[in-house]
Amino acid sequence: MTPVPPPHAVARLRAERLVRSSKPFLARGGPSGERCPGCRLRPSHCLCALRPQVPTRAGVCLLMGDTEALKPSNTGWLVADVVADTFAFAWTRTEEPPGLRALLADPQWQPYLVFPGDYADPQRVVTQVQPAEPPGAAPTRRPLFVLLDATWAEARRMFRKSPYLDALPVLGLRPEQASRYRLRQSADAAHLCTLEVAALCLALAGETQAAQVMQAYLDVFTHHYLQAKNQRPVDATDALHQQLHRLCYGASLMP
Ligand SMILES: [Zn+2]
């Protein structure tokens, strides 16, 4: 079995939230029983060996709704798997998440609050991300994408009731592609999951390979998750795994 990777920001948030949970969180419709602590899947469907290593210049800051970190289908977890500089905070209506303001003020980062532009004051809305500096030029700040990782209703509440976010530019995305995510059906086909939003942000920042790896990783995760739920094995050499491997290593997977 693959050794369990050290816990990232979302894993730590999940552990903290589990401690506060008075009863075991029961994932609706999700697989039950033993879970791998590294990927939340059944040990027979463990994804840990496939966790991609892609250096990114951009970072991601997840502000997570109350139960989001507990959901086995949460894709903020997958963002943290791929993007080393992923930060995660639990959102509450009454308190500012400790440490968040300091992160947003850190001069190495240029934070962007990612949210549909229609909901923000037009003066705040931007549609582009400052690109990386050309070689030899003065370094520019690294993009930090602040994502509201929650249900759509929660995310709107978070957007309205987080005064510490009010000064950030709002990066409005216009996703051309419908969600490929099949674990949680959304009423709105254009409503992307957190990982897809993060991948689009990275693509906007010019990090195309990382964006593609994230999409491919999401496809592999979704496959493992659904196969586990339906008690079917995974074929680690199928087209989805091949695609992820090719994007990560530039080579085909040996059969
Ligand atoms: Zn695992």
PDB file of N, CA and C and ligand atoms in Angstrom, residues 36 38-40 46-48, ligand 1:
ATOM      1  N   CYS A  36      -9.082   5.517   3.391  1.00  0.00           N
ATOM      2  CA  CYS A  36      -7.665   5.880   3.436  1.00  0.00           C
ATOM      3  C   CYS A  36      -7.560   7.323   3.916  1.00  0.00           C
ATOM      4  N   GLY A  38      -5.304   9.364   3.427  1.00  0.00           N
ATOM      5  CA  GLY A  38      -4.624  10.224   2.462  1.00  0.00           C
ATOM      6  C   GLY A  38      -5.527  10.727   1.351  1.00  0.00           C
ATOM      7  N   CYS A  39      -6.575   9.959   1.013  1.00  0.00           N
ATOM      8  CA  CYS A  39      -7.417  10.347  -0.126  1.00  0.00           C
ATOM      9  C   CYS A  39      -8.908  10.197   0.154  1.00  0.00           C
ATOM     10  N   ARG A  40      -9.270   9.673   1.324  1.00  0.00           N
ATOM     11  CA  ARG A  40     -10.671   9.528   1.759  1.00  0.00           C
ATOM     12  C   ARG A  40     -11.415   8.414   1.022  1.00  0.00           C
ATOM     13  N   CYS A  46      -7.632   3.351  -3.325  1.00  0.00           N
ATOM     14  CA  CYS A  46      -6.750   4.446  -2.897  1.00  0.00           C
ATOM     15  C   CYS A  46      -6.120   5.166  -4.093  1.00  0.00           C
ATOM     16  N   LEU A  47      -6.076   6.491  -3.968  1.00  0.00           N
ATOM     17  CA  LEU A  47      -5.597   7.352  -5.043  1.00  0.00           C
ATOM     18  C   LEU A  47      -4.208   7.919  -4.734  1.00  0.00           C
ATOM     19  N   CYS A  48      -3.693   7.598  -3.553  1.00  0.00           N
ATOM     20  CA  CYS A  48      -2.507   8.308  -3.058  1.00  0.00           C
ATOM     21  C   CYS A  48      -1.296   8.154  -3.983  1.00  0.00           C
TER      22      CYS A  48
HETATM   23 ZN    ZN B   1      -5.227   6.879  -0.336  1.00  0.00          ZN
END
